[in-house]
mmCIF file of C-alpha atoms in Angstrom:
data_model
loop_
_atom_site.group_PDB
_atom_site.id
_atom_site.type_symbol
_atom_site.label_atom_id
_atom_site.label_comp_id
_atom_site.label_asym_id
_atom_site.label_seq_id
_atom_site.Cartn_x
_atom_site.Cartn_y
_atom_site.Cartn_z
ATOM 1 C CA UNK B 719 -35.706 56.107 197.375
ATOM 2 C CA UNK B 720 -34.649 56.316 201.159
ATOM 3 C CA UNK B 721 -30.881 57.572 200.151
ATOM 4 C CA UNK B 722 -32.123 60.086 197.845
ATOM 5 C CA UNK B 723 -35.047 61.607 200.599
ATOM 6 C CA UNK B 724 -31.701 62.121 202.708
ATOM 7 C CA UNK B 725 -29.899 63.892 200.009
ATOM 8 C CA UNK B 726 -32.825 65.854 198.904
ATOM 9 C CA UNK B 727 -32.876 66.791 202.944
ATOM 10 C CA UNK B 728 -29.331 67.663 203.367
ATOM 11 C CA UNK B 729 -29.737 69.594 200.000
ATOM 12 C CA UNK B 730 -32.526 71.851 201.719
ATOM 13 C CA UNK B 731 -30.509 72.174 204.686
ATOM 14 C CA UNK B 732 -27.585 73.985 202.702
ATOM 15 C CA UNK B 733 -30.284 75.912 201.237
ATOM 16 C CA UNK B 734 -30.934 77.692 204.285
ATOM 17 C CA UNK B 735 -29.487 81.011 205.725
ATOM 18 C CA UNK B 736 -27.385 80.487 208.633
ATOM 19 C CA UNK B 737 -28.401 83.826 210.133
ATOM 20 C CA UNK B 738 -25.767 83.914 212.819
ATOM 21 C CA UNK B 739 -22.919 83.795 210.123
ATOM 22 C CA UNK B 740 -25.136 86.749 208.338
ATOM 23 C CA UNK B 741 -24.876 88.766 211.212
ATOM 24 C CA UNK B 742 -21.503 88.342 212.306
ATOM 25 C CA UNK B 743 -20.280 89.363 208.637
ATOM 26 C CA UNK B 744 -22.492 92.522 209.012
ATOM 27 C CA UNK B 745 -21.150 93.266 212.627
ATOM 28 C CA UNK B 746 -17.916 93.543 210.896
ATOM 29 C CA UNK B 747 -19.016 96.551 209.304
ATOM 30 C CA UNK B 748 -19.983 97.828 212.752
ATOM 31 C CA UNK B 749 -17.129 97.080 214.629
ATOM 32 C CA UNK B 750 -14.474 98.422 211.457
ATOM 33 C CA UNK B 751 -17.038 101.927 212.179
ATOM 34 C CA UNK B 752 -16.386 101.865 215.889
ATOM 35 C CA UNK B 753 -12.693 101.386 215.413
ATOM 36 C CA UNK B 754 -12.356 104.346 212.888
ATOM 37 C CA UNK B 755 -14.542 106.389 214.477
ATOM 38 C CA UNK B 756 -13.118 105.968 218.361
ATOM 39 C CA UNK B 757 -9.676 104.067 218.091
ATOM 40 C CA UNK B 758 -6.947 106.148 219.727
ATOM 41 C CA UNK B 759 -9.303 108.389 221.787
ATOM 42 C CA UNK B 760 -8.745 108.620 225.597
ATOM 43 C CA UNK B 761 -9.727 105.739 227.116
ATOM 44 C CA UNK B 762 -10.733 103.810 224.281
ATOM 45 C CA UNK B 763 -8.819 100.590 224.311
ATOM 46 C CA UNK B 764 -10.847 97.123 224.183
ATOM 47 C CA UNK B 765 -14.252 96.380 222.833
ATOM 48 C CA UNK B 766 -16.354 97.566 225.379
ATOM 49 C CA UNK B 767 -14.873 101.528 225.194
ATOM 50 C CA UNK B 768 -15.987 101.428 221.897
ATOM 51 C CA UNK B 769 -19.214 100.584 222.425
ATOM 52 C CA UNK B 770 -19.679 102.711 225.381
ATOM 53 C CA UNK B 771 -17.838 105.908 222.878
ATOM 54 C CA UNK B 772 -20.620 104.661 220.241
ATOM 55 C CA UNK B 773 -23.311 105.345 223.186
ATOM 56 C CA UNK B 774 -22.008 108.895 224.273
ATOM 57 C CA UNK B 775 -20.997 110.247 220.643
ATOM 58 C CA UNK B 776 -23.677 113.031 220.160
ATOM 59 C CA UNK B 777 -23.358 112.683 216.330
ATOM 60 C CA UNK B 778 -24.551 109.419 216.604
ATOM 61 C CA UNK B 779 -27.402 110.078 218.928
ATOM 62 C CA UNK B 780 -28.475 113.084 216.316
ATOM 63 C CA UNK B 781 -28.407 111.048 213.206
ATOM 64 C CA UNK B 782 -30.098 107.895 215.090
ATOM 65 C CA UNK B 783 -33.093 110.298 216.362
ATOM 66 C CA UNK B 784 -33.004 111.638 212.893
ATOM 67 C CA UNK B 785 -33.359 108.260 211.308
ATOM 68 C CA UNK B 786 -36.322 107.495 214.031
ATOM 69 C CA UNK B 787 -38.154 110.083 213.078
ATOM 70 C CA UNK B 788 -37.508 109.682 209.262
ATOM 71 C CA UNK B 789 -38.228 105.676 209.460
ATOM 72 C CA UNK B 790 -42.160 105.003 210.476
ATOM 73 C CA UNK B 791 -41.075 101.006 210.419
ATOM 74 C CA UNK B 792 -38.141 101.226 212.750
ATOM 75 C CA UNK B 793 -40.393 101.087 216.108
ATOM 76 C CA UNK B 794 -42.380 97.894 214.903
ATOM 77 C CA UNK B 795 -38.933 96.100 213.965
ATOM 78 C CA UNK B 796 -37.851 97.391 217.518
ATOM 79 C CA UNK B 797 -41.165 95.721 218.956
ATOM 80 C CA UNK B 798 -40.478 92.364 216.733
ATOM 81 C CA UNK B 799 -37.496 92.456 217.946
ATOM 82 C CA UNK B 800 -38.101 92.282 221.689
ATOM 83 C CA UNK B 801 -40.231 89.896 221.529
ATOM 84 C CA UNK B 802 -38.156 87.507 219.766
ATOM 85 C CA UNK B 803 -35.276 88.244 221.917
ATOM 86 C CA UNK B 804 -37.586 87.766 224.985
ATOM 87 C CA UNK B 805 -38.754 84.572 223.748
ATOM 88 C CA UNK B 806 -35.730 82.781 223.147
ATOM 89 C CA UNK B 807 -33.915 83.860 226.424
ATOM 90 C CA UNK B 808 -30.311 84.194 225.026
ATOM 91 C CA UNK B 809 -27.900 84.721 228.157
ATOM 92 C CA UNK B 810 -24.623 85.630 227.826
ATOM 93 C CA UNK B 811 -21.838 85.044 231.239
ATOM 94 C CA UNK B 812 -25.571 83.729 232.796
ATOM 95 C CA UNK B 813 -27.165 86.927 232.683
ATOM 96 C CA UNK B 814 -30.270 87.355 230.009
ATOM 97 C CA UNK B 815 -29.984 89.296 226.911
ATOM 98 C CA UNK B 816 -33.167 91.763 227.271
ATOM 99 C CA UNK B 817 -34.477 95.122 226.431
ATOM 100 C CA UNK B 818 -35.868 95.250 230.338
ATOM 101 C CA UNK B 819 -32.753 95.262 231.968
ATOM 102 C CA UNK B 820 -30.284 96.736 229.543
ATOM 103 C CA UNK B 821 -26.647 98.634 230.382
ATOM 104 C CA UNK B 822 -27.075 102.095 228.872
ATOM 105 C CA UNK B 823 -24.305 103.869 230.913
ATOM 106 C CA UNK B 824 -21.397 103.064 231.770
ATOM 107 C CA UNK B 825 -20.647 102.607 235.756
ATOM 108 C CA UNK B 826 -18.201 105.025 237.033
ATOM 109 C CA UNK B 827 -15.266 102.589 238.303
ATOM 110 C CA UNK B 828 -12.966 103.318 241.069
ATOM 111 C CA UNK B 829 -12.938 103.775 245.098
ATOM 112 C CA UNK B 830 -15.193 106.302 246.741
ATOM 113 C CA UNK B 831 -15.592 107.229 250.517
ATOM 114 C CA UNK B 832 -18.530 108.493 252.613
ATOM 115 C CA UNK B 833 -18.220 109.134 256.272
ATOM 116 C CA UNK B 834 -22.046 109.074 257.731
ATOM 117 C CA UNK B 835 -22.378 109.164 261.411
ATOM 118 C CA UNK B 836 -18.988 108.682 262.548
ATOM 119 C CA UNK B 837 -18.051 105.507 259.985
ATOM 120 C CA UNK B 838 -16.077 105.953 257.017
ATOM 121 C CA UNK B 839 -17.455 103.941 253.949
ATOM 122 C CA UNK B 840 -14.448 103.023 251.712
ATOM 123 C CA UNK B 841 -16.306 101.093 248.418
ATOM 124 C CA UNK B 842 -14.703 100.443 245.066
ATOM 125 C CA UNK B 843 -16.271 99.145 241.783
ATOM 126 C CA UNK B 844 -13.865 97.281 239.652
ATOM 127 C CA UNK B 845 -15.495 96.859 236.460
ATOM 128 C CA UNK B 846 -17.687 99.503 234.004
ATOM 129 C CA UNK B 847 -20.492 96.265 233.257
ATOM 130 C CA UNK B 848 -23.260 95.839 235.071
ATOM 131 C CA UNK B 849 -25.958 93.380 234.717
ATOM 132 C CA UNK B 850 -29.482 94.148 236.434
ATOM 133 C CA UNK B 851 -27.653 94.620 239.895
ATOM 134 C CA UNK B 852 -24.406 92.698 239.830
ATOM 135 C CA UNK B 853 -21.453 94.790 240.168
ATOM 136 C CA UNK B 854 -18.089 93.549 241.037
ATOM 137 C CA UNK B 855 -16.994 95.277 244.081
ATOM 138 C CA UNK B 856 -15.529 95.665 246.778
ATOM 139 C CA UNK B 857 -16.240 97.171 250.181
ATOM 140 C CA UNK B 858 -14.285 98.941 253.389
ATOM 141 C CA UNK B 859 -16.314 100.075 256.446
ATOM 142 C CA UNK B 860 -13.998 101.578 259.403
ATOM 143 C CA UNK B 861 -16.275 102.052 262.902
ATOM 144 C CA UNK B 862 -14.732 103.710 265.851
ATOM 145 C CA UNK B 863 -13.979 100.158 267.291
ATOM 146 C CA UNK B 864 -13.006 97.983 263.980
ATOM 147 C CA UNK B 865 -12.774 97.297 260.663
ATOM 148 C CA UNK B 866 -14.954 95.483 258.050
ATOM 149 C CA UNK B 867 -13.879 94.300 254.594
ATOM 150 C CA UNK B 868 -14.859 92.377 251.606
ATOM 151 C CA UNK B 869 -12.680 91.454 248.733
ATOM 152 C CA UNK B 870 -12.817 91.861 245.550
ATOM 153 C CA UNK B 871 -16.293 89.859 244.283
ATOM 154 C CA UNK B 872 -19.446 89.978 242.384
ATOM 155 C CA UNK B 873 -22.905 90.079 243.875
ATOM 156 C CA UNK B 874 -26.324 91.296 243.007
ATOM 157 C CA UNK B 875 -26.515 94.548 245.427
ATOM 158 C CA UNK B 876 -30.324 93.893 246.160
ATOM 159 C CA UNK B 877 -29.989 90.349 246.827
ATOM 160 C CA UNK B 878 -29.348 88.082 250.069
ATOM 161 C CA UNK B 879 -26.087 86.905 249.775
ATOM 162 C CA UNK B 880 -24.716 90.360 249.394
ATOM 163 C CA UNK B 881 -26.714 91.234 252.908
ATOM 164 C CA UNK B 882 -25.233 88.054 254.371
ATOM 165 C CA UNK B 883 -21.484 88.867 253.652
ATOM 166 C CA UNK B 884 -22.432 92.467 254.894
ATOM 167 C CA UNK B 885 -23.717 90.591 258.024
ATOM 168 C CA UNK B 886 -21.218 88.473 258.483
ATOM 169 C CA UNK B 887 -18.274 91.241 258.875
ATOM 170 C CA UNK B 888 -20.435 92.398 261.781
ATOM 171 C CA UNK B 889 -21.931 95.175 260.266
ATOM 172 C CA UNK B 890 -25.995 96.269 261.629
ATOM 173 C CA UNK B 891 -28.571 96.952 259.834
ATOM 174 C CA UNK B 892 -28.195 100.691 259.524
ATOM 175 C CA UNK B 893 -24.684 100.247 258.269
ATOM 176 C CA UNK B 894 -25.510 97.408 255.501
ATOM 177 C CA UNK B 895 -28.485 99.933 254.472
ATOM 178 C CA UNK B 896 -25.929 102.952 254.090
ATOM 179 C CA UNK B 897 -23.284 100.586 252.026
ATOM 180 C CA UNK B 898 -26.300 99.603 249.617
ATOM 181 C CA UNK B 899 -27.260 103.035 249.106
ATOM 182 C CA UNK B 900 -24.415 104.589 248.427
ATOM 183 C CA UNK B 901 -24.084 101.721 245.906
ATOM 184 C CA UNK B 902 -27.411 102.323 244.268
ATOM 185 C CA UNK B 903 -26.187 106.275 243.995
ATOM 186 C CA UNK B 904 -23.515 105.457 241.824
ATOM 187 C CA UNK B 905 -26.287 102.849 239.465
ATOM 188 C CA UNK B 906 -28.478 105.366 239.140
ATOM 189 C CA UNK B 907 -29.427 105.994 235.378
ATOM 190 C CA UNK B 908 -26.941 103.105 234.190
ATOM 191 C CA UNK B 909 -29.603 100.047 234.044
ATOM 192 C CA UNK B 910 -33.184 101.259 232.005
ATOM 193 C CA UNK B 911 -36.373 99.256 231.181
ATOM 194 C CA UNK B 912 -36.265 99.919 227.539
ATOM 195 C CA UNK B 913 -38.751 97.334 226.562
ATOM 196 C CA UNK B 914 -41.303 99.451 228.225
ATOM 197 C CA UNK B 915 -40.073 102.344 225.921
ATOM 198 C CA UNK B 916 -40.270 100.192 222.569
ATOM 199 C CA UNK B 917 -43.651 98.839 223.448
ATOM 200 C CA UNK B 918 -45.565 102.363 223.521
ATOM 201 C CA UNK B 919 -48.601 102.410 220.869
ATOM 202 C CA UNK B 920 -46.813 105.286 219.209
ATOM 203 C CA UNK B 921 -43.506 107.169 218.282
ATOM 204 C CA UNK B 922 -44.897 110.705 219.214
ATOM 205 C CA UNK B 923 -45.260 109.633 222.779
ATOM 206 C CA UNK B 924 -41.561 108.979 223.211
ATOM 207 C CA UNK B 925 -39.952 112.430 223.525
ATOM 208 C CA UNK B 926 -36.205 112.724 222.988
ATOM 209 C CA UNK B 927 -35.178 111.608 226.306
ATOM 210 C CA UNK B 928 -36.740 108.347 225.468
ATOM 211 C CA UNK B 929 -35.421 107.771 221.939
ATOM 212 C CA UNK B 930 -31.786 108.589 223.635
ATOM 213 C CA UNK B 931 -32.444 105.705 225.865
ATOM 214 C CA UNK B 932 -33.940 103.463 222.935
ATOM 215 C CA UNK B 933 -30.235 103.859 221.240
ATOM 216 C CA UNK B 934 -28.481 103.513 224.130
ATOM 217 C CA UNK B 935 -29.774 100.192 224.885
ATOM 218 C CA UNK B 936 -30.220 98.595 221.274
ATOM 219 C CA UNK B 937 -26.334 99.480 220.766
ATOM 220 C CA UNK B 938 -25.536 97.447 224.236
ATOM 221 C CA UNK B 939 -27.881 94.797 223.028
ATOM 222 C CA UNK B 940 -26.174 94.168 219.622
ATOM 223 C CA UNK B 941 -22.733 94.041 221.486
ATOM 224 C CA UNK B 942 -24.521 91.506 224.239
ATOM 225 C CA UNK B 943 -25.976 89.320 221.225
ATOM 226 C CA UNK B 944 -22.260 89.851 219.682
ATOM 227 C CA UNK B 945 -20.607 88.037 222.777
ATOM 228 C CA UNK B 946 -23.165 85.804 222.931
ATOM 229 C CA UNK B 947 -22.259 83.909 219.711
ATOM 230 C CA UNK B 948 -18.407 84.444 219.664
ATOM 231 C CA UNK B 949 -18.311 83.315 223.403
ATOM 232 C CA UNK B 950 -20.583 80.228 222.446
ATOM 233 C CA UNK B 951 -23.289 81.115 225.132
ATOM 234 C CA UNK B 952 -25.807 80.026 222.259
ATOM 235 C CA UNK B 953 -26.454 77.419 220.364
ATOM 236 C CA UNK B 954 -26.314 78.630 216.739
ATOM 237 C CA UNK B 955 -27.921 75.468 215.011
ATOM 238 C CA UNK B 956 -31.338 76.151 217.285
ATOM 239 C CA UNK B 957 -34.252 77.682 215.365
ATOM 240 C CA UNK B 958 -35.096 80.432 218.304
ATOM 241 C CA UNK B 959 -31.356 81.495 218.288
ATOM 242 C CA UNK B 960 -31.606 81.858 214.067
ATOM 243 C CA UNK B 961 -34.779 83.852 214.829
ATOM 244 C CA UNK B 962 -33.159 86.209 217.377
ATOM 245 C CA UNK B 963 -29.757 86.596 214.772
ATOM 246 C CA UNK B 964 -32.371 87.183 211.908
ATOM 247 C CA UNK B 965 -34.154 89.928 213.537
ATOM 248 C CA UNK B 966 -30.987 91.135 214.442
ATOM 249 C CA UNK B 967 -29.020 91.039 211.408
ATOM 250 C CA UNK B 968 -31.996 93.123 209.773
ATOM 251 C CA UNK B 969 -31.626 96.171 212.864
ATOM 252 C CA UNK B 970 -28.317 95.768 212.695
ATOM 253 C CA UNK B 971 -28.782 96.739 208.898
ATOM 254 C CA UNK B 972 -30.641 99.741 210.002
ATOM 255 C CA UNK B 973 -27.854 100.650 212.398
ATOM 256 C CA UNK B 974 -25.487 100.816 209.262
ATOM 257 C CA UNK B 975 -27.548 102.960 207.636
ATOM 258 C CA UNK B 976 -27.591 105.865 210.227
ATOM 259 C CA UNK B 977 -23.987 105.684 211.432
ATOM 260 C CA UNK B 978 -22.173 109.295 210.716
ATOM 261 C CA UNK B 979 -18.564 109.387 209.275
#
């Protein structure tokens, strides 16, 4: 009787939905959408334009406050949802997948200079993602007496080691303070708390503004959980990861629903 428990087992495992391969095969549908809707437009080349195209289209913002509205269940999936994602901590590139620190903007890339008190602040951001606070940058600060550089490299703009490597190209205080401000100017409105949003007793008390920012964010978080699984930051066979996917296969569902051709 021991051989057949194990086949009876093995037969109950093939029983069950492998929700990752469910949503996968309904991101498909998504990402053929994105590429009809978007491909050849300016700027849209790789993944991430479409996505960030999917965030700006108005259309799509209409038809998604439309379907909010419409949809009294949509919130408490929205709800479910964080709190599944929040309780599995998926990361993807070592940054957490999460509703309270989500890209809904894309950062304006390129070089930028400020001249404050006699010093010319020469500062360049490389890359459109941002993550909480990490940006990957790089900074130019001419004085009257020398010059201060950093290369190319990625740091969290609030934390210490950013600070340090300010410090250690002989900037002071007043000078490290202007370089993270100027930063922070061009973060503004690009990183939201939407969890915050999502968790509000009731619909009415989200005005339009806030529904925006509710799209915004669960299209980034689709494309983070996305990456996730096809970059193997997860492990697909653990029952918290087949929650998150499940919950996310059936918003992602949703998502179909409202998308405009």
């Amino acid at each position: 009787m021991k051989g057949e428990k194990q086949h009876f087992e093995r037969y109950k495992e093939m029983g069950k939905i492998d929700y990752c391969t469910y949503f996968v095969k309904n991101y498909l549908a998504f990402n053929f959408y994105c590429k009809v809707r978007f491909e050849g437009k300016d700027k849209v080349k790789q993944d991430r334009d479409y996505i960030d195209a999917l965030k700006d289209d108005q259309k799509t913002q209409n038809r998604f406050l439309e379907y909010f509205e419409e949809h009294t269940d949509f919130l408490g999936l929205l709800k479910k949802f964080d709190k599944i994602l929040e309780d599995s901590s998926v990361t993807h590139k070592s940054r957490l997948v999460s509703f309270k620190s989500v890209q809904v903007r894309s950062v304006q890339q390129g070089a930028w200079s400020k001249t404050s008190n006699g010093v010319t602040y020469t500062l360049e951001i490389h890359s459109g993602r941002v993550s909480d606070n990490m940006l990957d940058l790089s900074v130019k600060v001419q004085t009257k007496n020398a010059k201060h550089s950093i290369e190319r490299r990625t740091f969290d703009i609030e934390g210490y080691e950013f600070e340090s490597a300010l410090n250690r190209q002989g900037l002071n205080k007043h000078q490290i303070d202007k370089t993270k401000s100027l930063f922070r100017e061009r973060l503004d409105g690009r990183v939201e708390n939407i969890a915050k949003l999502i968790h509000r007793s009731d619909k009415n008390m989200l005005d339009e503004s806030n529904r925006e920012l509710i799209y915004r964010g669960l299209i980034e978080i689709l494309y983070q959980l996305r990456n996730a699984l096809l970059h193997s930051d997860v492990r697909p066979w653990d029952q918290s990861i087949q929650k998150v996917y499940e919950q996310a296969t059936l918003i992602l569902q949703e998502v179909l629903e409202f998308l405009p051709f």
